[in-house]
């Protein structure tokens, strides 16, 4: 489930869970408790990363990106991270803080659509 996560990431993930961003709090309220029909974990260690939200049953990662992710170096790191997670069989979806703040219903529609697509592919 943790895809060979480095042991030092577990404490870091715990610290992130204890200090979420406002956008993460908003999205977590909509993902927690199987509201989507699937269990999500937040700040979940995987390999050498900590992902914002993870559904193990679907291998589905959701990332919520703040403005720092607009910087060129961070964009490159995000692309590399996504490629590595995809190589591990994960499905990645990214949203900006602004999308979560201003359009949470649209975000949830996109998440439900992605869940349905992944689940259908798993049945084939």
PDB file of N, CA, C and O in Angstrom, residues 21-52:
ATOM      1  N   UNK A  21      -3.171  22.392   4.653  1.00  0.00           N
ATOM      2  CA  UNK A  21      -3.517  23.683   4.074  1.00  0.00           C
ATOM      3  C   UNK A  21      -5.043  23.813   4.103  1.00  0.00           C
ATOM      4  O   UNK A  21      -5.769  22.819   4.260  1.00  0.00           O
ATOM      5  N   UNK A  22      -5.531  25.022   3.936  1.00  0.00           N
ATOM      6  CA  UNK A  22      -6.975  25.246   3.922  1.00  0.00           C
ATOM      7  C   UNK A  22      -7.634  24.460   2.782  1.00  0.00           C
ATOM      8  O   UNK A  22      -8.690  23.848   2.960  1.00  0.00           O
ATOM      9  N   UNK A  23      -7.010  24.449   1.608  1.00  0.00           N
ATOM     10  CA  UNK A  23      -7.559  23.710   0.466  1.00  0.00           C
ATOM     11  C   UNK A  23      -7.607  22.212   0.761  1.00  0.00           C
ATOM     12  O   UNK A  23      -8.586  21.538   0.421  1.00  0.00           O
ATOM     13  N   UNK A  24      -6.575  21.681   1.410  1.00  0.00           N
ATOM     14  CA  UNK A  24      -6.580  20.260   1.775  1.00  0.00           C
ATOM     15  C   UNK A  24      -7.696  19.952   2.764  1.00  0.00           C
ATOM     16  O   UNK A  24      -8.354  18.920   2.652  1.00  0.00           O
ATOM     17  N   UNK A  25      -7.921  20.857   3.721  1.00  0.00           N
ATOM     18  CA  UNK A  25      -9.010  20.667   4.684  1.00  0.00           C
ATOM     19  C   UNK A  25     -10.362  20.608   3.976  1.00  0.00           C
ATOM     20  O   UNK A  25     -11.195  19.759   4.281  1.00  0.00           O
ATOM     21  N   UNK A  26     -10.569  21.522   3.036  1.00  0.00           N
ATOM     22  CA  UNK A  26     -11.839  21.580   2.309  1.00  0.00           C
ATOM     23  C   UNK A  26     -12.058  20.291   1.525  1.00  0.00           C
ATOM     24  O   UNK A  26     -13.140  19.689   1.592  1.00  0.00           O
ATOM     25  N   UNK A  27     -11.036  19.859   0.798  1.00  0.00           N
ATOM     26  CA  UNK A  27     -11.188  18.650  -0.008  1.00  0.00           C
ATOM     27  C   UNK A  27     -11.317  17.417   0.871  1.00  0.00           C
ATOM     28  O   UNK A  27     -12.120  16.517   0.579  1.00  0.00           O
ATOM     29  N   UNK A  28     -10.582  17.361   1.966  1.00  0.00           N
ATOM     30  CA  UNK A  28     -10.660  16.206   2.854  1.00  0.00           C
ATOM     31  C   UNK A  28     -12.076  16.040   3.407  1.00  0.00           C
ATOM     32  O   UNK A  28     -12.566  14.915   3.549  1.00  0.00           O
ATOM     33  N   UNK A  29     -12.751  17.125   3.703  1.00  0.00           N
ATOM     34  CA  UNK A  29     -14.128  17.046   4.200  1.00  0.00           C
ATOM     35  C   UNK A  29     -15.048  16.370   3.191  1.00  0.00           C
ATOM     36  O   UNK A  29     -16.050  15.774   3.560  1.00  0.00           O
ATOM     37  N   UNK A  30     -14.697  16.421   1.908  1.00  0.00           N
ATOM     38  CA  UNK A  30     -15.511  15.825   0.853  1.00  0.00           C
ATOM     39  C   UNK A  30     -15.069  14.401   0.497  1.00  0.00           C
ATOM     40  O   UNK A  30     -15.817  13.672  -0.152  1.00  0.00           O
ATOM     41  N   UNK A  31     -13.844  14.021   0.898  1.00  0.00           N
ATOM     42  CA  UNK A  31     -13.314  12.691   0.568  1.00  0.00           C
ATOM     43  C   UNK A  31     -13.409  11.707   1.729  1.00  0.00           C
ATOM     44  O   UNK A  31     -13.518  10.501   1.511  1.00  0.00           O
ATOM     45  N   UNK A  32     -13.367  12.204   2.945  1.00  0.00           N
ATOM     46  CA  UNK A  32     -13.284  11.338   4.119  1.00  0.00           C
ATOM     47  C   UNK A  32     -14.553  10.531   4.310  1.00  0.00           C
ATOM     48  O   UNK A  32     -15.618  10.884   3.826  1.00  0.00           O
ATOM     49  N   UNK A  33     -14.405   9.405   4.998  1.00  0.00           N
ATOM     50  CA  UNK A  33     -15.554   8.603   5.370  1.00  0.00           C
ATOM     51  C   UNK A  33     -16.276   7.940   4.213  1.00  0.00           C
ATOM     52  O   UNK A  33     -17.489   7.775   4.258  1.00  0.00           O
ATOM     53  N   UNK A  34     -15.550   7.580   3.177  1.00  0.00           N
ATOM     54  CA  UNK A  34     -16.133   6.852   2.034  1.00  0.00           C
ATOM     55  C   UNK A  34     -17.259   7.611   1.334  1.00  0.00           C
ATOM     56  O   UNK A  34     -18.140   6.999   0.738  1.00  0.00           O
ATOM     57  N   UNK A  35     -17.245   8.934   1.379  1.00  0.00           N
ATOM     58  CA  UNK A  35     -18.294   9.724   0.727  1.00  0.00           C
ATOM     59  C   UNK A  35     -18.302   9.516  -0.785  1.00  0.00           C
ATOM     60  O   UNK A  35     -19.332   9.713  -1.436  1.00  0.00           O
ATOM     61  N   UNK A  36     -17.171   9.128  -1.339  1.00  0.00           N
ATOM     62  CA  UNK A  36     -17.077   8.891  -2.777  1.00  0.00           C
ATOM     63  C   UNK A  36     -17.383   7.441  -3.137  1.00  0.00           C
ATOM     64  O   UNK A  36     -17.418   7.090  -4.308  1.00  0.00           O
ATOM     65  N   UNK A  37     -17.567   6.621  -2.126  1.00  0.00           N
ATOM     66  CA  UNK A  37     -17.726   5.188  -2.340  1.00  0.00           C
ATOM     67  C   UNK A  37     -16.405   4.449  -2.186  1.00  0.00           C
ATOM     68  O   UNK A  37     -16.368   3.222  -2.256  1.00  0.00           O
ATOM     69  N   UNK A  38     -15.332   5.186  -1.966  1.00  0.00           N
ATOM     70  CA  UNK A  38     -13.998   4.611  -1.796  1.00  0.00           C
ATOM     71  C   UNK A  38     -13.298   5.288  -0.628  1.00  0.00           C
ATOM     72  O   UNK A  38     -13.513   6.466  -0.357  1.00  0.00           O
ATOM     73  N   UNK A  39     -12.442   4.518   0.038  1.00  0.00           N
ATOM     74  CA  UNK A  39     -11.667   5.054   1.158  1.00  0.00           C
ATOM     75  C   UNK A  39     -10.449   5.813   0.640  1.00  0.00           C
ATOM     76  O   UNK A  39      -9.682   5.286  -0.171  1.00  0.00           O
ATOM     77  N   UNK A  40     -10.287   7.029   1.107  1.00  0.00           N
ATOM     78  CA  UNK A  40      -9.110   7.841   0.804  1.00  0.00           C
ATOM     79  C   UNK A  40      -8.295   8.031   2.073  1.00  0.00           C
ATOM     80  O   UNK A  40      -8.845   8.093   3.174  1.00  0.00           O
ATOM     81  N   UNK A  41      -7.008   8.121   1.894  1.00  0.00           N
ATOM     82  CA  UNK A  41      -6.080   8.471   2.975  1.00  0.00           C
ATOM     83  C   UNK A  41      -5.503   9.830   2.636  1.00  0.00           C
ATOM     84  O   UNK A  41      -5.372  10.160   1.461  1.00  0.00           O
ATOM     85  N   UNK A  42      -5.138  10.586   3.649  1.00  0.00           N
ATOM     86  CA  UNK A  42      -4.512  11.880   3.370  1.00  0.00           C
ATOM     87  C   UNK A  42      -3.065  11.864   3.818  1.00  0.00           C
ATOM     88  O   UNK A  42      -2.708  11.167   4.760  1.00  0.00           O
ATOM     89  N   UNK A  43      -2.248  12.624   3.105  1.00  0.00           N
ATOM     90  CA  UNK A  43      -0.807  12.690   3.368  1.00  0.00           C
ATOM     91  C   UNK A  43      -0.251  11.278   3.526  1.00  0.00           C
ATOM     92  O   UNK A  43       0.212  10.872   4.578  1.00  0.00           O
ATOM     93  N   UNK A  44      -0.310  10.555   2.433  1.00  0.00           N
ATOM     94  CA  UNK A  44       0.026   9.134   2.423  1.00  0.00           C
ATOM     95  C   UNK A  44       1.422   8.908   1.830  1.00  0.00           C
ATOM     96  O   UNK A  44       1.684   9.312   0.704  1.00  0.00           O
ATOM     97  N   UNK A  45       2.343   8.270   2.584  1.00  0.00           N
ATOM     98  CA  UNK A  45       3.684   7.973   2.069  1.00  0.00           C
ATOM     99  C   UNK A  45       3.641   6.904   0.972  1.00  0.00           C
ATOM    100  O   UNK A  45       2.975   5.880   1.123  1.00  0.00           O
ATOM    101  N   UNK A  46       4.345   7.183  -0.124  1.00  0.00           N
ATOM    102  CA  UNK A  46       4.472   6.232  -1.234  1.00  0.00           C
ATOM    103  C   UNK A  46       5.857   6.410  -1.839  1.00  0.00           C
ATOM    104  O   UNK A  46       6.191   7.519  -2.263  1.00  0.00           O
ATOM    105  N   UNK A  47       6.630   5.345  -1.860  1.00  0.00           N
ATOM    106  CA  UNK A  47       7.980   5.406  -2.404  1.00  0.00           C
ATOM    107  C   UNK A  47       8.740   6.517  -1.688  1.00  0.00           C
ATOM    108  O   UNK A  47       8.857   6.488  -0.478  1.00  0.00           O
ATOM    109  N   UNK A  48       9.229   7.523  -2.406  1.00  0.00           N
ATOM    110  CA  UNK A  48       9.923   8.630  -1.730  1.00  0.00           C
ATOM    111  C   UNK A  48       9.098   9.917  -1.765  1.00  0.00           C
ATOM    112  O   UNK A  48       9.635  11.010  -1.733  1.00  0.00           O
ATOM    113  N   UNK A  49       7.764   9.760  -1.799  1.00  0.00           N
ATOM    114  CA  UNK A  49       6.846  10.898  -1.835  1.00  0.00           C
ATOM    115  C   UNK A  49       5.813  10.783  -0.723  1.00  0.00           C
ATOM    116  O   UNK A  49       5.562   9.704  -0.201  1.00  0.00           O
ATOM    117  N   UNK A  50       5.204  11.905  -0.411  1.00  0.00           N
ATOM    118  CA  UNK A  50       3.991  11.925   0.403  1.00  0.00           C
ATOM    119  C   UNK A  50       2.934  12.582  -0.470  1.00  0.00           C
ATOM    120  O   UNK A  50       3.070  13.731  -0.859  1.00  0.00           O
ATOM    121  N   UNK A  51       1.892  11.825  -0.822  1.00  0.00           N
ATOM    122  CA  UNK A  51       0.839  12.348  -1.690  1.00  0.00           C
ATOM    123  C   UNK A  51      -0.277  12.923  -0.831  1.00  0.00           C
ATOM    124  O   UNK A  51      -0.507  12.463   0.288  1.00  0.00           O
ATOM    125  N   UNK A  52      -0.956  13.936  -1.349  1.00  0.00           N
ATOM    126  CA  UNK A  52      -1.996  14.608  -0.571  1.00  0.00           C
ATOM    127  C   UNK A  52      -3.140  13.662  -0.223  1.00  0.00           C
ATOM    128  O   UNK A  52      -3.531  13.560   0.937  1.00  0.00           O
TER     129      UNK A  52
END
